[in-house]
XYZ file of C-alpha atoms in Angstrom:
659
model
C 21.286 -34.099 6.851
C 19.891 -32.715 10.287
C 16.333 -32.693 9.342
C 13.915 -34.354 6.637
C 13.677 -33.102 2.763
C 10.241 -33.234 1.060
C 10.029 -36.587 -0.918
C 10.920 -36.052 -4.767
C 8.509 -38.008 -6.959
C 9.829 -39.201 -10.691
C 8.511 -37.871 -13.922
C 5.278 -39.908 -14.580
C 5.319 -42.020 -17.565
C 8.210 -42.427 -20.201
C 10.436 -39.583 -20.434
C 11.811 -38.879 -23.671
C 14.822 -36.871 -22.156
C 17.832 -37.980 -20.039
C 17.667 -34.664 -17.640
C 14.394 -36.372 -16.061
C 17.056 -38.711 -14.384
C 18.237 -35.796 -12.099
C 14.735 -34.027 -11.500
C 11.569 -34.859 -10.284
C 8.452 -33.374 -8.650
C 7.027 -32.461 -5.204
C 3.482 -33.520 -4.382
C 0.770 -30.440 -4.956
C -1.033 -29.167 -1.751
C -3.778 -31.809 -2.401
C -1.307 -34.791 -1.326
C -2.215 -36.760 -4.615
C -1.231 -34.856 -7.831
C 2.241 -33.665 -8.748
C 2.975 -30.298 -8.773
C 4.459 -29.665 -12.402
C 5.077 -25.984 -12.351
C 8.479 -26.617 -11.151
C 11.008 -29.191 -11.614
C 12.629 -29.986 -8.721
C 16.286 -30.867 -8.595
C 17.629 -33.974 -6.837
C 21.184 -32.582 -5.962
C 19.861 -29.396 -4.375
C 16.500 -29.159 -4.281
C 15.895 -26.100 -6.130
C 12.760 -25.678 -7.975
C 13.124 -24.674 -11.771
C 10.384 -23.369 -13.431
C 8.935 -25.942 -16.177
C 6.685 -25.247 -19.013
C 6.684 -28.305 -20.943
C 10.361 -28.371 -22.188
C 13.729 -29.108 -20.661
C 15.831 -26.175 -21.519
C 15.553 -24.685 -17.937
C 16.316 -27.951 -16.594
C 19.445 -28.436 -18.741
C 20.609 -24.988 -18.019
C 20.399 -25.597 -14.371
C 21.882 -28.872 -14.360
C 24.852 -27.830 -16.481
C 25.602 -24.523 -14.772
C 25.292 -25.778 -10.899
C 26.078 -29.569 -10.952
C 28.265 -30.666 -13.948
C 31.828 -30.115 -13.978
C 35.223 -31.939 -14.876
C 38.011 -33.239 -12.218
C 41.567 -32.763 -13.419
C 41.625 -35.722 -15.714
C 38.345 -34.475 -17.497
C 36.032 -36.910 -15.867
C 32.335 -35.426 -15.598
C 31.264 -35.356 -11.990
C 28.084 -33.807 -10.162
C 28.075 -31.720 -7.162
C 25.331 -32.399 -4.524
C 24.742 -32.393 -0.908
C 25.501 -34.862 1.889
C 23.426 -35.463 5.131
C 25.338 -32.579 6.874
C 24.777 -29.985 4.013
C 28.710 -30.358 3.039
C 29.384 -30.370 -1.020
C 30.424 -33.488 -2.289
C 31.039 -34.764 -5.832
C 29.708 -38.132 -6.978
C 29.891 -39.942 -10.786
C 26.868 -39.833 -12.646
C 26.398 -43.524 -11.949
C 26.767 -43.094 -8.208
C 24.352 -40.298 -8.244
C 22.012 -42.404 -10.342
C 22.548 -45.429 -7.557
C 21.694 -43.211 -4.670
C 18.995 -40.404 -5.826
C 17.026 -42.703 -8.233
C 13.636 -43.613 -6.878
C 12.081 -46.867 -7.894
C 8.625 -46.489 -9.396
C 7.360 -48.978 -6.809
C 8.873 -46.780 -3.743
C 7.462 -43.467 -5.349
C 4.253 -43.169 -3.902
C 4.757 -44.862 -0.645
C 5.640 -43.030 2.824
C 5.280 -44.551 6.454
C 2.640 -43.541 8.874
C 4.898 -42.411 11.318
C 5.751 -39.035 9.742
C 9.282 -40.178 8.349
C 11.596 -37.575 6.653
C 10.067 -37.955 2.901
C 6.405 -37.919 4.626
C 3.758 -35.239 3.137
C 3.594 -34.783 7.182
C 7.222 -33.920 7.252
C 7.136 -31.628 4.418
C 4.336 -30.015 5.892
C 6.118 -29.276 9.144
C 9.087 -27.832 7.105
C 6.788 -25.243 5.675
C 4.712 -24.511 8.623
C 7.914 -23.719 10.379
C 8.610 -21.317 7.578
C 5.348 -19.779 7.800
C 5.804 -19.225 11.413
C 9.401 -17.400 10.880
C 8.328 -15.399 8.190
C 4.831 -14.167 9.878
C 6.733 -13.450 13.207
C 9.823 -11.843 11.261
C 12.116 -14.322 13.562
C 15.835 -14.754 12.603
C 16.386 -18.300 11.626
C 18.775 -19.380 14.699
C 14.992 -19.470 16.835
C 14.663 -22.932 15.455
C 18.014 -24.124 16.870
C 16.957 -22.927 20.369
C 16.430 -25.559 22.985
C 12.927 -24.373 23.593
C 11.855 -24.597 20.087
C 13.149 -27.989 19.664
C 11.380 -29.193 23.037
C 8.285 -27.550 21.820
C 8.187 -29.554 18.804
C 9.207 -32.871 20.665
C 6.452 -32.370 22.894
C 3.808 -31.935 20.185
C 5.458 -34.962 18.248
C 8.205 -37.054 19.774
C 8.973 -38.246 16.115
C 9.461 -34.876 14.631
C 12.564 -34.361 12.916
C 13.046 -30.687 12.917
C 14.669 -29.123 9.546
C 18.008 -27.734 9.784
C 18.747 -23.755 9.991
C 21.065 -24.148 6.716
C 17.990 -25.589 4.603
C 15.515 -23.244 5.578
C 17.665 -20.056 5.165
C 19.825 -20.927 2.243
C 17.469 -23.300 0.164
C 13.896 -22.724 1.048
C 13.806 -19.191 1.848
C 15.359 -18.100 -1.818
C 13.155 -20.721 -3.509
C 9.928 -19.046 -1.742
C 11.206 -15.747 -2.489
C 11.488 -16.368 -6.115
C 8.063 -17.907 -6.265
C 6.508 -15.412 -4.733
C 8.331 -12.452 -6.700
C 7.350 -14.553 -10.046
C 3.912 -14.132 -9.110
C 4.090 -10.461 -8.296
C 5.491 -9.989 -11.766
C 3.114 -11.614 -13.416
C 0.452 -9.688 -11.513
C 2.096 -6.152 -12.272
C 2.852 -6.877 -16.068
C 0.932 -4.692 -18.542
C -0.929 -2.992 -15.506
C -1.695 0.376 -16.709
C -1.758 2.258 -13.508
C 0.195 1.959 -10.347
C 0.925 3.859 -7.459
C 4.290 3.421 -5.763
C 4.891 4.170 -2.019
C 7.798 4.153 -0.202
C 8.936 3.769 3.594
C 12.450 4.925 4.837
C 13.287 3.369 8.120
C 16.421 2.766 10.471
C 17.910 -0.703 11.875
C 21.534 -1.392 11.614
C 21.573 0.371 8.417
C 19.225 3.024 6.689
C 16.636 0.976 4.170
C 14.111 2.048 1.686
C 11.007 -0.412 1.121
C 8.937 0.122 -1.891
C 5.348 -0.832 -2.084
C 3.046 -1.118 -5.604
C -0.436 -0.301 -5.500
C -2.899 -1.105 -8.104
C -6.709 -1.780 -9.150
C -7.168 -5.214 -10.842
C -9.545 -5.899 -13.747
C -12.116 -7.345 -10.943
C -11.908 -4.061 -9.056
C -10.082 -4.990 -6.035
C -7.291 -2.863 -4.544
C -4.239 -4.852 -4.156
C -0.867 -3.751 -2.487
C 2.385 -5.427 -2.915
C 5.572 -4.833 -1.048
C 8.490 -5.275 -3.765
C 11.733 -4.349 -2.580
C 13.955 -3.366 0.477
C 16.931 -1.772 -0.467
C 19.807 -0.161 1.320
C 20.056 3.539 1.449
C 22.922 5.913 2.459
C 22.386 8.229 5.051
C 23.236 10.927 2.676
C 21.334 9.815 -0.175
C 20.380 12.526 -2.508
C 17.100 13.040 -4.355
C 19.227 12.009 -7.705
C 20.373 8.872 -6.057
C 16.705 7.797 -4.943
C 15.344 9.116 -8.243
C 17.844 6.250 -9.855
C 16.968 3.638 -7.401
C 13.347 4.178 -8.112
C 13.598 4.019 -11.786
C 15.561 0.889 -11.329
C 13.084 -0.674 -9.263
C 10.303 0.059 -11.520
C 11.753 -1.232 -14.360
C 13.215 -4.555 -12.683
C 9.383 -5.070 -11.691
C 8.399 -4.461 -15.113
C 6.273 -1.423 -14.286
C 6.035 0.203 -17.863
C 3.344 2.995 -17.071
C 4.386 6.367 -15.066
C 3.507 5.671 -11.448
C 2.255 8.028 -8.993
C 4.655 8.478 -6.008
C 3.617 8.717 -2.299
C 6.015 9.295 0.547
C 6.367 10.883 3.985
C 10.027 12.034 3.018
C 10.590 15.264 1.466
C 13.901 13.934 -0.592
C 11.866 11.004 -2.001
C 9.045 13.657 -3.202
C 11.898 15.582 -4.665
C 12.982 12.582 -6.416
C 9.587 12.171 -7.797
C 9.973 15.648 -9.255
C 13.259 14.699 -11.093
C 11.458 11.566 -12.653
C 8.359 13.800 -13.919
C 6.292 11.505 -11.800
C 3.131 12.966 -9.921
C 3.713 12.870 -6.127
C 1.714 13.102 -3.074
C 3.050 13.870 0.587
C 1.737 11.256 3.030
C -1.177 12.591 4.893
C -0.500 10.510 8.197
C 3.186 11.935 8.304
C 1.820 15.597 7.440
C -0.810 15.472 10.508
C 1.844 13.887 12.629
C 4.486 16.604 11.820
C 2.001 19.304 12.273
C 0.810 18.273 15.422
C 4.568 17.912 17.012
C 5.424 21.276 15.468
C 2.139 23.028 17.231
C 3.112 21.171 20.358
C 6.797 22.623 20.373
C 5.580 25.824 22.052
C 7.424 26.381 25.366
C 4.173 27.178 27.427
C 2.712 23.833 25.961
C 6.004 21.945 26.620
C 5.691 23.106 30.226
C 2.242 22.034 30.548
C 2.860 18.621 29.088
C 5.657 18.158 31.605
C 3.515 18.885 34.613
C 0.941 16.642 33.188
C 3.631 13.757 32.883
C 4.541 14.404 36.672
C 1.353 14.083 37.930
C 0.445 11.069 36.042
C 3.903 9.514 37.004
C 3.052 10.648 40.815
C -0.457 8.748 40.619
C 0.962 5.607 39.031
C 3.992 5.273 41.757
C 3.647 3.658 44.728
C 3.332 6.540 46.701
C -0.604 6.689 45.446
C -1.051 3.137 45.856
C -3.345 3.370 48.708
C -5.611 5.849 46.839
C -6.236 3.499 43.870
C -8.620 1.249 46.140
C -10.663 4.268 47.355
C -10.500 6.330 43.941
C -10.693 3.490 41.365
C -10.543 6.127 38.318
C -7.002 7.082 39.481
C -5.966 3.847 37.685
C -6.970 5.186 34.335
C -4.125 7.726 34.335
C -1.289 7.079 32.134
C 2.115 8.595 30.862
C 2.455 9.385 27.209
C 4.962 8.446 24.918
C 7.096 11.623 23.901
C 7.154 10.686 20.145
C 3.756 10.466 19.795
C 1.327 13.743 20.253
C -1.894 11.396 19.995
C -0.693 9.637 23.251
C 0.052 13.214 24.884
C -3.411 14.108 23.891
C -4.940 10.885 25.561
C -2.795 11.611 28.999
C -4.209 15.356 29.019
C -7.830 14.349 28.376
C -7.442 11.538 31.131
C -6.117 14.213 33.914
C -9.079 16.864 32.902
C -11.649 14.204 33.122
C -10.460 12.801 36.367
C -9.477 16.273 37.819
C -12.263 16.157 40.254
C -10.807 12.718 41.816
C -7.127 14.052 41.586
C -8.466 17.390 43.748
C -10.047 15.012 46.144
C -6.950 12.845 46.509
C -4.907 16.160 47.068
C -6.970 16.543 50.479
C -6.055 13.126 51.683
C -3.967 13.704 55.112
C -1.306 11.201 53.768
C -0.389 13.145 50.500
C -0.371 16.396 52.350
C 2.837 15.287 54.039
C 4.109 14.706 50.870
C 5.493 17.425 48.584
C 2.804 17.940 45.966
C 2.981 21.162 45.012
C 4.998 20.647 41.624
C 1.937 18.381 40.425
C -1.013 20.859 41.007
C -2.727 22.482 38.343
C -3.914 25.940 38.766
C -6.865 27.541 37.164
C -4.729 28.868 34.118
C -3.077 25.285 33.472
C -6.731 23.764 33.651
C -7.961 26.398 31.058
C -4.788 25.915 28.713
C -4.907 22.201 29.259
C -8.660 22.165 28.353
C -8.253 24.267 25.273
C -5.305 22.414 23.953
C -7.469 19.100 24.175
C -9.972 20.802 22.385
C -7.607 22.174 19.515
C -6.069 18.323 19.346
C -9.498 16.406 19.022
C -9.825 17.117 15.568
C -6.519 15.886 14.901
C -7.141 12.822 17.035
C -10.542 12.102 15.354
C -8.802 12.564 11.801
C -6.124 9.943 12.709
C -8.954 7.731 14.160
C -10.697 7.676 10.973
C -7.626 6.956 8.992
C -6.647 4.099 11.169
C -9.942 2.348 10.628
C -9.085 2.028 7.027
C -7.149 -0.828 5.740
C -6.121 1.241 3.041
C -6.528 4.852 2.953
C -7.024 6.580 -0.614
C -6.054 9.915 -1.538
C -10.047 10.905 -2.569
C -10.363 11.286 1.442
C -7.698 13.969 1.850
C -9.660 16.977 0.643
C -12.923 16.250 2.881
C -10.666 15.593 5.838
C -8.710 19.082 5.362
C -12.174 20.480 5.167
C -13.293 19.368 8.079
C -10.095 20.002 10.078
C -10.338 23.543 8.423
C -13.897 23.950 9.973
C -12.825 22.412 13.549
C -9.298 23.819 14.129
C -9.989 27.781 12.775
C -14.029 27.627 14.082
C -13.568 27.702 17.670
C -12.940 30.986 19.530
C -10.124 31.397 22.131
C -8.514 34.373 23.941
C -5.475 32.579 24.533
C -2.583 33.833 22.391
C -0.799 30.518 23.230
C -3.419 28.434 21.519
C -3.922 30.796 18.840
C -0.663 30.230 18.024
C -0.401 26.700 18.037
C -3.771 26.359 15.998
C -2.169 28.684 13.431
C 0.961 26.680 13.306
C -0.746 23.295 13.031
C -2.955 24.272 10.335
C -0.245 25.679 8.375
C 1.687 22.855 8.464
C -0.956 20.565 7.477
C -2.373 22.764 4.594
C 0.969 23.695 2.617
C 1.972 20.203 1.426
C -1.361 20.106 -0.197
C -1.840 24.167 -1.543
C 0.617 23.200 -4.759
C -1.285 23.725 -7.924
C -0.506 20.157 -9.152
C -0.976 18.391 -5.857
C -4.169 20.167 -5.618
C -5.298 19.124 -9.194
C -4.597 15.423 -8.364
C -6.680 15.486 -5.185
C -9.474 17.139 -7.143
C -9.449 14.507 -9.835
C -9.182 11.848 -6.985
C -12.135 13.080 -4.847
C -14.544 13.765 -8.093
C -13.638 10.028 -9.350
C -14.894 8.682 -5.874
C -18.637 8.275 -5.508
C -18.544 8.925 -2.017
C -17.154 12.353 -2.567
C -17.726 13.100 -6.307
C -20.083 16.123 -5.497
C -16.976 18.119 -4.135
C -19.159 20.439 -1.692
C -16.107 20.702 0.724
C -14.291 22.919 -2.049
C -15.193 26.214 -3.729
C -17.442 26.542 -6.847
C -14.290 27.635 -8.896
C -12.357 24.224 -8.063
C -15.627 21.938 -8.677
C -15.684 23.542 -12.381
C -11.621 23.035 -12.356
C -11.972 19.218 -11.225
C -14.631 18.657 -14.309
C -12.139 20.254 -16.578
C -9.608 18.102 -15.563
C -11.471 14.836 -15.948
C -12.612 16.104 -19.441
C -8.973 16.754 -20.499
C -8.084 13.377 -18.915
C -10.735 11.441 -20.299
C -9.966 12.870 -23.865
C -6.305 12.212 -23.870
C -6.825 8.822 -25.453
C -8.477 10.172 -28.402
C -5.971 12.648 -28.760
C -3.144 10.021 -28.648
C -4.920 7.950 -31.335
C -4.698 10.730 -33.752
C -0.965 11.459 -32.851
C -1.387 15.060 -32.143
C 1.943 16.686 -31.880
C 3.004 18.376 -28.966
C 2.872 21.845 -30.298
C -0.557 21.325 -31.449
C -2.069 19.874 -28.311
C -2.277 23.398 -26.887
C -4.560 24.345 -29.828
C -8.220 23.531 -28.080
C -9.969 25.073 -31.402
C -8.106 22.910 -33.608
C -8.664 19.835 -31.547
C -12.021 20.229 -31.059
C -13.109 21.682 -34.066
C -11.142 20.004 -36.704
C -9.909 16.471 -34.869
C -12.533 15.664 -32.704
C -15.643 17.312 -34.286
C -17.893 19.800 -32.813
C -20.321 18.948 -30.191
C -23.249 20.045 -32.329
C -22.698 21.741 -35.854
C -25.379 23.788 -38.102
C -25.880 22.344 -41.428
C -25.953 24.332 -44.501
C -29.159 25.265 -45.539
C -30.953 24.916 -42.405
C -32.791 28.011 -42.289
C -31.734 29.246 -38.850
C -31.639 32.870 -38.384
C -28.476 34.203 -38.482
C -26.486 31.250 -40.096
C -24.126 31.976 -42.871
C -22.962 29.078 -45.357
C -20.013 31.018 -46.195
C -18.513 31.709 -42.955
C -20.377 29.041 -40.745
C -18.084 28.413 -37.632
C -18.882 25.111 -35.263
C -20.380 25.856 -32.155
C -17.323 25.670 -29.274
C -19.863 25.268 -26.294
C -22.989 23.555 -25.520
C -25.761 26.135 -25.094
C -28.858 25.687 -22.669
C -32.336 25.720 -23.847
C -35.532 25.280 -22.486
C -37.501 22.104 -23.410
C -39.281 22.612 -26.883
C -42.889 23.292 -26.478
C -43.919 20.815 -29.512
C -42.612 17.920 -31.339
C -42.417 19.907 -34.345
C -40.457 22.741 -32.711
C -38.149 19.743 -31.256
C -37.642 18.066 -34.421
C -37.053 21.140 -36.515
C -34.625 22.746 -33.551
C -32.777 19.105 -33.038
C -29.841 19.942 -35.293
C -29.243 23.347 -32.909
C -30.230 22.041 -29.616
C -28.442 18.776 -30.032
C -30.312 15.912 -28.222
C -27.563 13.733 -27.314
C -29.022 10.779 -25.688
C -30.846 10.094 -29.165
C -27.494 9.994 -30.629
C -25.835 6.401 -30.902
C -22.436 6.423 -29.325
C -20.890 5.383 -32.563
C -22.310 8.556 -34.314
C -21.147 10.854 -31.647
C -17.690 12.662 -31.800
C -15.408 11.989 -28.562
C -16.089 15.440 -27.373
C -19.800 14.319 -27.098
C -18.989 10.869 -25.696
C -16.980 12.256 -22.931
C -19.108 15.256 -22.243
C -22.056 13.184 -22.047
C -20.494 10.318 -19.895
C -19.309 13.038 -17.153
C -22.663 14.319 -17.258
C -24.019 11.107 -16.583
C -21.704 10.174 -13.987
C -22.486 13.609 -12.109
C -25.979 12.761 -12.245
C -25.749 9.607 -10.423
C -26.253 9.867 -6.695
C -23.333 10.099 -4.346
C -23.139 7.083 -1.983
C -22.475 7.170 1.788
C -20.793 3.517 2.202
C -17.163 2.631 1.645
C -17.797 0.439 -1.374
C -16.621 2.782 -3.819
C -14.785 0.070 -6.055
C -17.755 -2.133 -5.966
C -19.708 1.006 -7.079
C -17.315 1.276 -10.193
C -17.342 -2.697 -10.941
C -20.953 -2.456 -11.350
C -20.802 0.691 -13.674
C -17.727 0.191 -15.629
C -19.406 -0.477 -18.930
C -21.790 2.413 -18.353
C -18.939 4.836 -18.008
C -16.207 2.747 -20.273
C -14.006 6.097 -20.733
C -14.028 7.479 -17.039
C -13.774 4.302 -15.565
C -10.475 3.618 -16.581
C -9.354 7.063 -15.335
C -11.079 5.836 -11.888
C -8.441 2.766 -11.820
C -6.034 5.242 -11.976
C -6.676 7.675 -9.183
C -8.698 5.455 -7.028
C -5.311 3.286 -6.111
C -3.204 6.534 -5.261
C -2.951 6.053 -1.448
C -3.154 8.844 1.079
C -0.634 7.426 3.249
C 2.560 5.946 2.302
C 2.107 2.793 4.688
C -0.979 1.847 6.793
C -2.062 4.801 8.676
C -2.432 2.664 11.957
C 1.478 1.821 11.949
C 2.199 5.432 11.538
C -0.292 7.226 14.353
C 0.129 3.715 16.412
C 3.505 2.203 15.719
C 3.389 -0.189 18.334
C 0.621 -1.975 15.913
C 3.095 -2.494 13.559
C 3.908 -6.285 13.879
C 7.406 -5.832 11.781
C 8.551 -2.505 12.951
C 10.510 -4.005 15.811
C 11.367 -7.753 14.813
C 12.965 -6.367 11.168
C 16.042 -4.992 12.869
C 16.854 -8.741 14.243
C 16.967 -9.919 10.782
C 20.514 -10.334 9.013
C 20.512 -8.020 5.806
C 21.331 -10.855 3.445
C 17.654 -12.127 4.410
C 16.011 -8.662 4.900
C 14.593 -8.068 1.534
C 13.122 -11.672 1.047
C 11.755 -11.989 4.592
C 9.725 -8.562 4.127
C 8.606 -9.285 0.729
C 7.435 -12.502 1.985
C 6.041 -11.320 5.530
C 4.142 -8.723 3.612
C 2.612 -10.477 0.586
C 2.167 -14.022 1.358
C -1.338 -13.243 2.519
C -2.447 -11.392 -0.759
C -0.692 -14.282 -2.749
C -2.374 -16.804 -0.997
C 1.194 -18.767 -0.664
C 1.444 -22.200 0.836
C 4.428 -22.312 2.941
């Protein structure tokens, strides 16, 4: 073979099964002990999961290597040094690949083919390829070969075929097994999607959840081909299939920046949420599409290009500020904002430059901003600044949760609609932008989801940014969601669920009931009804009064939890949660980790709603696509390797995989 393999070590001690003649183990990362989680086939070097019995090993050997020739003689398939499939008799295989015990732990100091150093080199190369999303032919290039041999002249570079056809699938299966183990039995998962174009159209699905230790985890699951004419029905089937393949048994919440994917979520009856970053992007682009604004932007580009050209090179030494002018990316509104802001900030220098005799000889009229253009430019900058601030805030967060959407929406409403302007163009642009931002989040089901997310976030739980009616609605939503598990325990039928009086009075028990013969004025033992709403009283004036009225006032804090009805427990828990001070730091999950046992019912809901993402992918990659390291390179990866490469690239840090 063109490059060396890792050394396979024999089964330690006396093996009871003959199958161990065909399998062994690699060394663990420490370089001393054997990694017994996978048995390594001596013929194809594929790792087979080993749990203490040899069933998987027998199955792999029979299915992949054992066959009969035309005369019925059993033969074994393996790979020669040039990666060609050959067949050997069992005795020949034993003579060739059986490693004597005396040689199983020895290796040369020079880093030979079977040394740990050679294995480390192979996996380091794989890490380099996966992390940079490089095509496998990279390792065959002369420059790469020269680099490795310069570092170590004795280096044997592994072959492309070994890395691409054997090591990559094995690493993918290892990683997939780990992710499946983490997702199994997760009660709350949010799925985010990213649709992107290369030589074909693809859909990448990512799962987000909060672990038992209150860590927000994210794993890229699958990248699948997506036809250009894919309908919501087609995508819904794809999402349903992938959720099943990855053992997601709960009903996930779906976040996407594509309308077709959101419609597929409706077909599946999943809760779904539009991507906040994509919403801001689309709103800004639509607002800037006004003809007069486009004319201003074109003039600004001409001005910036003029001062970046060789014509103005002589001025840059006398006016260093001119070096800060840049031309925007036409597909990014925030780069347009930066370009306009730079022009306004440097307008005095620009005007001074145009007084230069050398420039007066040039035709500079197309580049001049009159007073009307300056005013329009300044007001446009003031209009876009809140959007730019919002995008910067989202980019600062590694993973932005949906609890932040309502506060940011309120801030945008204040800053966008609060400014005064007499310019009809800016008014129209402002109204267009705000309408496009607000509309996707005005539907009742989406608004309810956002209210619940924000209420459960200790940074925003006071809900000062919504009306009092919505604050009360949010508490009711939380109350109903916290009671659901108790209703499930009683197996209430669908038609009974809507009967609040039946649920509260008969099944869950009233918060406070008046016992017969209490002597309370107005009570009637024959027609006594449970109290449905908690009444507010002033503190009793004496201990006697307190004791005598305790069954009416209901001092819930003095009642043991096991004596409370579910309604009392949930209501008490929500009251205590709301009494907690709102925090200002970004340690929401740490806050919940420290108080999980104090709020056992609503902490379960926090795990569900605190993992709902505000964006379908990192906001930085949406607002600043050049910072997405995978965006350009993934188009160079062959389709057959794309899913495995993206999976390993996105997940190897989270899984702490050793390459």
